[in-house]
Tab-separated table of C-alpha atoms and ligand atoms in Angstrom:
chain	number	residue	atom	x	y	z
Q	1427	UNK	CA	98.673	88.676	116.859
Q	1428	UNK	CA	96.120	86.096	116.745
Q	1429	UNK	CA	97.013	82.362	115.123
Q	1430	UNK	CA	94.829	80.136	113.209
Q	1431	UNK	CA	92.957	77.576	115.036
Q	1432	UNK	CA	91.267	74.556	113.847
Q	1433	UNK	CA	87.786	76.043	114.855
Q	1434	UNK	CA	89.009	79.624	113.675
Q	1435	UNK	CA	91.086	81.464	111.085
Q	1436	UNK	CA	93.096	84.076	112.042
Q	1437	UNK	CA	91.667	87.984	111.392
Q	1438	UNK	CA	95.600	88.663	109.411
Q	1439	UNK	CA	95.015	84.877	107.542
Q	1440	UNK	CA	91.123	86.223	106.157
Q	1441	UNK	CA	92.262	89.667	105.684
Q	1442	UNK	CA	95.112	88.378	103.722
Q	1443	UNK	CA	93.660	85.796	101.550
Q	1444	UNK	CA	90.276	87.979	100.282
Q	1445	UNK	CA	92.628	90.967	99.803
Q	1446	UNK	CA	95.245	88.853	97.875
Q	1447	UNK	CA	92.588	86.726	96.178
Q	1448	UNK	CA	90.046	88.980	94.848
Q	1449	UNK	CA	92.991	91.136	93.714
Q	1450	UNK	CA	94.174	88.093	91.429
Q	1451	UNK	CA	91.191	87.035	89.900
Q	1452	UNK	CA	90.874	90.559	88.843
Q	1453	UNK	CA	94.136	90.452	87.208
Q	1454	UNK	CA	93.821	87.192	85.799
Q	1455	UNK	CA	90.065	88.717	84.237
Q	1456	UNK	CA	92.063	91.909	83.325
Q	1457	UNK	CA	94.963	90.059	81.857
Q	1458	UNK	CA	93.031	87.035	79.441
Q	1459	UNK	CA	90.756	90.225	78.105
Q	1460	UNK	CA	93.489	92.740	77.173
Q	1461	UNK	CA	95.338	89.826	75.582
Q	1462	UNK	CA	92.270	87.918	73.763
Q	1463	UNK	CA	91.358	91.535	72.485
Q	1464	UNK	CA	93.819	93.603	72.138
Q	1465	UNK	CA	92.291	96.288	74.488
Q	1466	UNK	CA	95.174	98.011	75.748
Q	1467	UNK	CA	93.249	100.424	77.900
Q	1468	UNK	CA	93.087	98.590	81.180
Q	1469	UNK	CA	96.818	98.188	81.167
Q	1470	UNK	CA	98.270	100.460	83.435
Q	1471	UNK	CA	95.757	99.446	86.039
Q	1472	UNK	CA	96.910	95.930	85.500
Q	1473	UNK	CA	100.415	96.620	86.045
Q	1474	UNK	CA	99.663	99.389	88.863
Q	1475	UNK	CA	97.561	96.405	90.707
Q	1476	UNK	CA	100.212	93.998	89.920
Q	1477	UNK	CA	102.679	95.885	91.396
Q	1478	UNK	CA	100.841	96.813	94.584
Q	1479	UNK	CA	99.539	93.434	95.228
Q	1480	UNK	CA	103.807	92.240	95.286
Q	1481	UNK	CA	104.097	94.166	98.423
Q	1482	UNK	CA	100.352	92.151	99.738
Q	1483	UNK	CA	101.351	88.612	98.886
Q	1484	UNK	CA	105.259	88.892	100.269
Q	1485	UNK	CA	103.248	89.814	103.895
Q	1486	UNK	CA	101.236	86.859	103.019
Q	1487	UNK	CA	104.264	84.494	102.386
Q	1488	UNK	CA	105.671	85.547	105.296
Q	1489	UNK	CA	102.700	85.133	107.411
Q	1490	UNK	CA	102.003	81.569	105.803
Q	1491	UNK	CA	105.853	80.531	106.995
Q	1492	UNK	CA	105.366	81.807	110.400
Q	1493	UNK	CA	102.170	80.208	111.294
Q	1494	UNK	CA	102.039	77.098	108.857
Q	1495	UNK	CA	99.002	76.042	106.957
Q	1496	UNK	CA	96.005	75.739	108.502
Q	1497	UNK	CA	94.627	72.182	109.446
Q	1498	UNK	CA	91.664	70.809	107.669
Q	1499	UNK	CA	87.957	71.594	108.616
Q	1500	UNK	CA	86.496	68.537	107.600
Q	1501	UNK	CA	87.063	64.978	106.690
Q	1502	UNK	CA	89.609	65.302	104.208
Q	1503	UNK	CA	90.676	61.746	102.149
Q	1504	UNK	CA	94.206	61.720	101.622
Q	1505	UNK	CA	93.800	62.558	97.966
Q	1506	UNK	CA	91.717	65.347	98.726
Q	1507	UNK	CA	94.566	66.540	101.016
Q	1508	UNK	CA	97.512	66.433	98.525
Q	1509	UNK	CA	95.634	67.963	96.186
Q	1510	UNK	CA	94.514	70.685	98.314
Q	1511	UNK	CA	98.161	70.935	99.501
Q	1512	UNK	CA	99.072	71.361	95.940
Q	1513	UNK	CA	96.692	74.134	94.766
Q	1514	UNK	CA	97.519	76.064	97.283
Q	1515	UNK	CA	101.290	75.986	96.838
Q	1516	UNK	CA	100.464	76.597	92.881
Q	1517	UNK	CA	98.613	79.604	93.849
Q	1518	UNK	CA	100.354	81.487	96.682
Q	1519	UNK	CA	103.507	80.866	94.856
Q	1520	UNK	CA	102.176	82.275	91.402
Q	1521	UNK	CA	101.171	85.444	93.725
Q	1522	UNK	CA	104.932	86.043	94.111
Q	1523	UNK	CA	105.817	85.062	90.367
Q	1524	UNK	CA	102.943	86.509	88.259
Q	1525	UNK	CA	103.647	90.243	89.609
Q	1526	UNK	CA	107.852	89.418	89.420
Q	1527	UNK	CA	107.321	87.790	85.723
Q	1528	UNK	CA	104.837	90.633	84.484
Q	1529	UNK	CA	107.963	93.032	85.681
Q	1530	UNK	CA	110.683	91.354	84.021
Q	1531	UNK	CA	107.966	91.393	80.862
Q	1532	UNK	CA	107.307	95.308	80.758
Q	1533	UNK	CA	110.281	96.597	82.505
Q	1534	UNK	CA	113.465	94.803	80.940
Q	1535	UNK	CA	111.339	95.339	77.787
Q	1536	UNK	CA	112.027	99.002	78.309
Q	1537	UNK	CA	108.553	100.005	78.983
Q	1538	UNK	CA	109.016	101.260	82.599
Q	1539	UNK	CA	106.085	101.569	84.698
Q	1540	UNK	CA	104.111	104.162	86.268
Q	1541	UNK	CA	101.622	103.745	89.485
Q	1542	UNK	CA	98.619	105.995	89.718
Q	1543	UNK	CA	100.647	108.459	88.044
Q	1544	UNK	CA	103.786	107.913	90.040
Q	1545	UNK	CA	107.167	106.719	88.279
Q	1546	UNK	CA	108.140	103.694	89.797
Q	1547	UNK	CA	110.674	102.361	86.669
Q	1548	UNK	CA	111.340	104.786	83.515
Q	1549	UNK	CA	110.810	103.959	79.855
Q	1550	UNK	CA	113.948	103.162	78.362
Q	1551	UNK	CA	113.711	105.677	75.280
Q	1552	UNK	CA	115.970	104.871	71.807
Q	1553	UNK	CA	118.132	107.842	71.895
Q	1554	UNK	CA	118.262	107.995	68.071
Q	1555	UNK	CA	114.241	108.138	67.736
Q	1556	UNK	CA	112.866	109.504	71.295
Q	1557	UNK	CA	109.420	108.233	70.587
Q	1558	UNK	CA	110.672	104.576	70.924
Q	1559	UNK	CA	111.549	102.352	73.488
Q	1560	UNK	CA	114.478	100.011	73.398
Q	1561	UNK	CA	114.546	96.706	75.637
Q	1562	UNK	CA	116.823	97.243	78.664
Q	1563	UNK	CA	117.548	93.334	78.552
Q	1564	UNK	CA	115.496	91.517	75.771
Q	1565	UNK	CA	116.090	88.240	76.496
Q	1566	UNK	CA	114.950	88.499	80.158
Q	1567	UNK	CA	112.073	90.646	79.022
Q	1568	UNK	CA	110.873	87.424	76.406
Q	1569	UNK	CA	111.513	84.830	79.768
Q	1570	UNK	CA	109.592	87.635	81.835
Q	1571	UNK	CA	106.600	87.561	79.196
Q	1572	UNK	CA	106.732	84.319	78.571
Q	1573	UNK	CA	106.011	83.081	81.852
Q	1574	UNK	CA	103.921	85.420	83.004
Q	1575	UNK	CA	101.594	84.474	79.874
Q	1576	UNK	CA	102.197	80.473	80.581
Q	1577	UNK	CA	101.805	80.251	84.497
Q	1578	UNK	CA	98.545	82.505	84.100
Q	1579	UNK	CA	96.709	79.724	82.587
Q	1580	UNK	CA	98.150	77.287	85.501
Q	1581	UNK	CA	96.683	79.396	87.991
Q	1582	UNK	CA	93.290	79.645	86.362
Q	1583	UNK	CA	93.216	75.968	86.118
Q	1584	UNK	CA	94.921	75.763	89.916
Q	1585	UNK	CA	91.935	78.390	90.859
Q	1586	UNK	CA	88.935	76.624	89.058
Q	1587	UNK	CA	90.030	73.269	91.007
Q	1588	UNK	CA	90.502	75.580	94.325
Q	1589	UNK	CA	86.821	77.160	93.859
Q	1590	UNK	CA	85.447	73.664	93.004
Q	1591	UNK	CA	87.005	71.929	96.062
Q	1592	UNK	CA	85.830	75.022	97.914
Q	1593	UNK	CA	82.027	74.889	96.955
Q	1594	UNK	CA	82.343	70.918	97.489
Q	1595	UNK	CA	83.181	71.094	100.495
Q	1596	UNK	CA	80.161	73.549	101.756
Q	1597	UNK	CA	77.282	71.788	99.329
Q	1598	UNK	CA	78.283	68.016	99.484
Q	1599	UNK	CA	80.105	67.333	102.857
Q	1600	UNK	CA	78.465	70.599	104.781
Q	1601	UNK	CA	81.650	71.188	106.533
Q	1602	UNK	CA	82.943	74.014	107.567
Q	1603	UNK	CA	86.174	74.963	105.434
Q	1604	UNK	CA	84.320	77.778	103.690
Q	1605	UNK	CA	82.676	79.035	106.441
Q	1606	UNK	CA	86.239	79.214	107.992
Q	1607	UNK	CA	87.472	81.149	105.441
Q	1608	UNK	CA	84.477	83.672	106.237
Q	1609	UNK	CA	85.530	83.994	109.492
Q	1610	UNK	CA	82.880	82.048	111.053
Q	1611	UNK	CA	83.569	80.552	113.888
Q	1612	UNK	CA	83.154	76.222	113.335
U	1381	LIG	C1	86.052	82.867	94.931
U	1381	LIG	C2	87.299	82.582	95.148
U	1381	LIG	C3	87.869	81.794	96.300
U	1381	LIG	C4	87.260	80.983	97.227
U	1381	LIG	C5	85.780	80.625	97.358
U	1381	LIG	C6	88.305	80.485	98.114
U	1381	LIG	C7	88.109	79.662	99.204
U	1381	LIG	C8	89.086	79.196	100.046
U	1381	LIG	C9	88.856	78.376	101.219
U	1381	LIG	C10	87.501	77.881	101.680
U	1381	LIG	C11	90.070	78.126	101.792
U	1381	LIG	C12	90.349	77.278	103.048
U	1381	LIG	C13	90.872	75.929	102.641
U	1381	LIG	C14	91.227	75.041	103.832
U	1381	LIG	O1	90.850	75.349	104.949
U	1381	LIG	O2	91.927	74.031	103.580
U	1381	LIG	C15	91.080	78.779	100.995
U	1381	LIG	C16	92.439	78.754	101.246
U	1381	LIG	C17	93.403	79.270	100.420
U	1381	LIG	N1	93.165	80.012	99.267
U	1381	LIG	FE1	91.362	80.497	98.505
U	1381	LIG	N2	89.535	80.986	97.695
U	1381	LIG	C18	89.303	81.779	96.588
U	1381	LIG	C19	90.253	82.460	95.874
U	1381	LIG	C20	91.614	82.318	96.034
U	1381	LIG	C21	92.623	82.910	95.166
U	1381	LIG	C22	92.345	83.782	93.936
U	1381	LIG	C23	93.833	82.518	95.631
U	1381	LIG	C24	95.146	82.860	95.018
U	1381	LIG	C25	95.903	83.702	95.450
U	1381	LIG	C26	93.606	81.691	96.819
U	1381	LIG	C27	94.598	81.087	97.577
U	1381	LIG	C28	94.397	80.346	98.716
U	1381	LIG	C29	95.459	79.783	99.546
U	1381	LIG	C30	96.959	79.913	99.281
U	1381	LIG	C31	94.830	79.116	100.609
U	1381	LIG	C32	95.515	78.378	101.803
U	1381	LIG	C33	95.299	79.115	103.085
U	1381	LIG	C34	95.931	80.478	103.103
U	1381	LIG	O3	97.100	80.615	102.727
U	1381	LIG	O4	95.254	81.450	103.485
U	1381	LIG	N3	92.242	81.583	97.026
U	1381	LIG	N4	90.457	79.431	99.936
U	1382	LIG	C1	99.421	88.959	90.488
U	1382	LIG	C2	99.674	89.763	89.519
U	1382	LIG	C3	99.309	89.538	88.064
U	1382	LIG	C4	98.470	88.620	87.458
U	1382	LIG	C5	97.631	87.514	88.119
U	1382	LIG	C6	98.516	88.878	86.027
U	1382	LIG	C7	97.824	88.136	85.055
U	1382	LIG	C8	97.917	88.325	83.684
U	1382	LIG	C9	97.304	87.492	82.684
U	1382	LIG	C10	96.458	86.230	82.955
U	1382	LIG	C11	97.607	88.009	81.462
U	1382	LIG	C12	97.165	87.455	80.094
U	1382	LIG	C13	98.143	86.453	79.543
U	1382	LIG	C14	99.293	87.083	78.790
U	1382	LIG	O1	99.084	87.552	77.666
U	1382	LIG	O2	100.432	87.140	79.318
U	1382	LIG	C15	98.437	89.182	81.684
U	1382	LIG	C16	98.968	89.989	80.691
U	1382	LIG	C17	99.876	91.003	80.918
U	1382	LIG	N1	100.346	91.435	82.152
U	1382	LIG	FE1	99.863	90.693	83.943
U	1382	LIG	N2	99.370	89.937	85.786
U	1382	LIG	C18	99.873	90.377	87.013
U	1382	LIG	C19	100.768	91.397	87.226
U	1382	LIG	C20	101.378	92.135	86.230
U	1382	LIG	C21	102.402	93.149	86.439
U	1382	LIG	C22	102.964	93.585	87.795
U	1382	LIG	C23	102.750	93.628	85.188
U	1382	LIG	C24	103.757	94.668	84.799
U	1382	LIG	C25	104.282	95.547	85.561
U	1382	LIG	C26	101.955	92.901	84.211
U	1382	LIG	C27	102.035	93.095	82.847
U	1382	LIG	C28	101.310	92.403	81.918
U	1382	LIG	C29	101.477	92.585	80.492
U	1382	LIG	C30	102.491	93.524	79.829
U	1382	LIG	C31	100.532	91.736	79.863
U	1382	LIG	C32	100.224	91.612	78.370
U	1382	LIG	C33	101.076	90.616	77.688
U	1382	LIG	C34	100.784	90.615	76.198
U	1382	LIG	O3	99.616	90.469	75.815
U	1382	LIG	O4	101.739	90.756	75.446
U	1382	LIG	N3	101.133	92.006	84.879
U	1382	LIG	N4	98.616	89.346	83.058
């Protein structure tokens, strides 16, 4: 399998991080609208998604660990570099704890969850009132929920800063870190 090169990302690294990526931002758009609204219908796409993507993003992880980060395209100062470094620990690592958190949220809350029509985790139904569902661990369920609702809005901000640096780097220094990402050659 081919490694990234300072001239040239990887097929697997592109592959992985458009896959991955457009995935999340169509959670994230998914996710702020359901809440902000109330609309509940896109729901079992979100969590279907969410789930599937887990499976993505721990290949991803993996791959990141064996081959290390790639090395800058351009002329990076060394703020620009820590703060590069940073977003993109913040948002790789929120692709492993967003899907995990969203889980804990739906599943220890008793609400199981269902893929395309396939049962991955059964609803936990009150055996006194069948039509309810009873928390299988409430307290994890709240932590679930709770940071699955917080670290959303730390990636969007992590994501805004990663699209901004991304854009600066192809309009005001012309180099090639975007194009690398396309798969261009630099
Ligand atoms: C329109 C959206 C996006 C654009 C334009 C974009 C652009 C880029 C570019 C140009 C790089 C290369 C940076 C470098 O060489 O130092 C990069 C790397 C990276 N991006 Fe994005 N990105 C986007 C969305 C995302 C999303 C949603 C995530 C979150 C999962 C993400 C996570 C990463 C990570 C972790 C890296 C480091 C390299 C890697 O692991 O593949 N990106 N991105
Ligand atoms: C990378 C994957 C995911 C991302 C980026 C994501 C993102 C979001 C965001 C931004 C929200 C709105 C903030 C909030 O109210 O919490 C949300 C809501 C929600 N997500 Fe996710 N999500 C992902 C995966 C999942 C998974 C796998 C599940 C469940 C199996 C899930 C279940 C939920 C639930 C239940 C809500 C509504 C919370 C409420 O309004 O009470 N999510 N998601």
């Amino acid at each position: 399998m081919k490694h990234d090169t300072q001239n040239k990302l990887a097929p697997t690294t592109i592959v992985l991080h458009w896959l991955v990526g457009i995935t999340i931002i169509g959670l994230l758009a998914s996710g702020v609208y359901m809440a902000e609204n109330g609309v509940y219908t896109l729901f079992p796409w979100h969590k279907a998604f969410g789930f599937l993507i887990l499976f993505v993003a721990l290949a991803r992880v993996f791959w990141r660990f064996k081959n290390g980060w790639p090395s800058a395209a351009g002329n990076y100062t060394a703020l620009e570099h820590r703060l590069a470094h940073v977003v993109h620990w913040v948002l790789i690592g929120a692709t492993l704890l967003m899907p995990i958190s969203g889980l804990m949220g739906s599943v220890l809350g008793g609400h199981g969850l269902d893929v395309f029509g396939i049962e991955v985790f059964a609803q936990n139904f009150s055996v006194e009132d069948p039509e309810k569902t009873l928390p299988i661990n409430y307290e994890l369920s709240k932590l679930g929920s709770a940071v699955h609702f917080y670290l959303g809005y730390v990636v969007i901000g992590a994501l805004v800063l990663h699209i901004v640096g991304a854009l600066k780097h192809h309009i005001i220094d012309k180099d090639g870190t975007l194009r690398r990402m396309l798969g261009k050659q630099i």
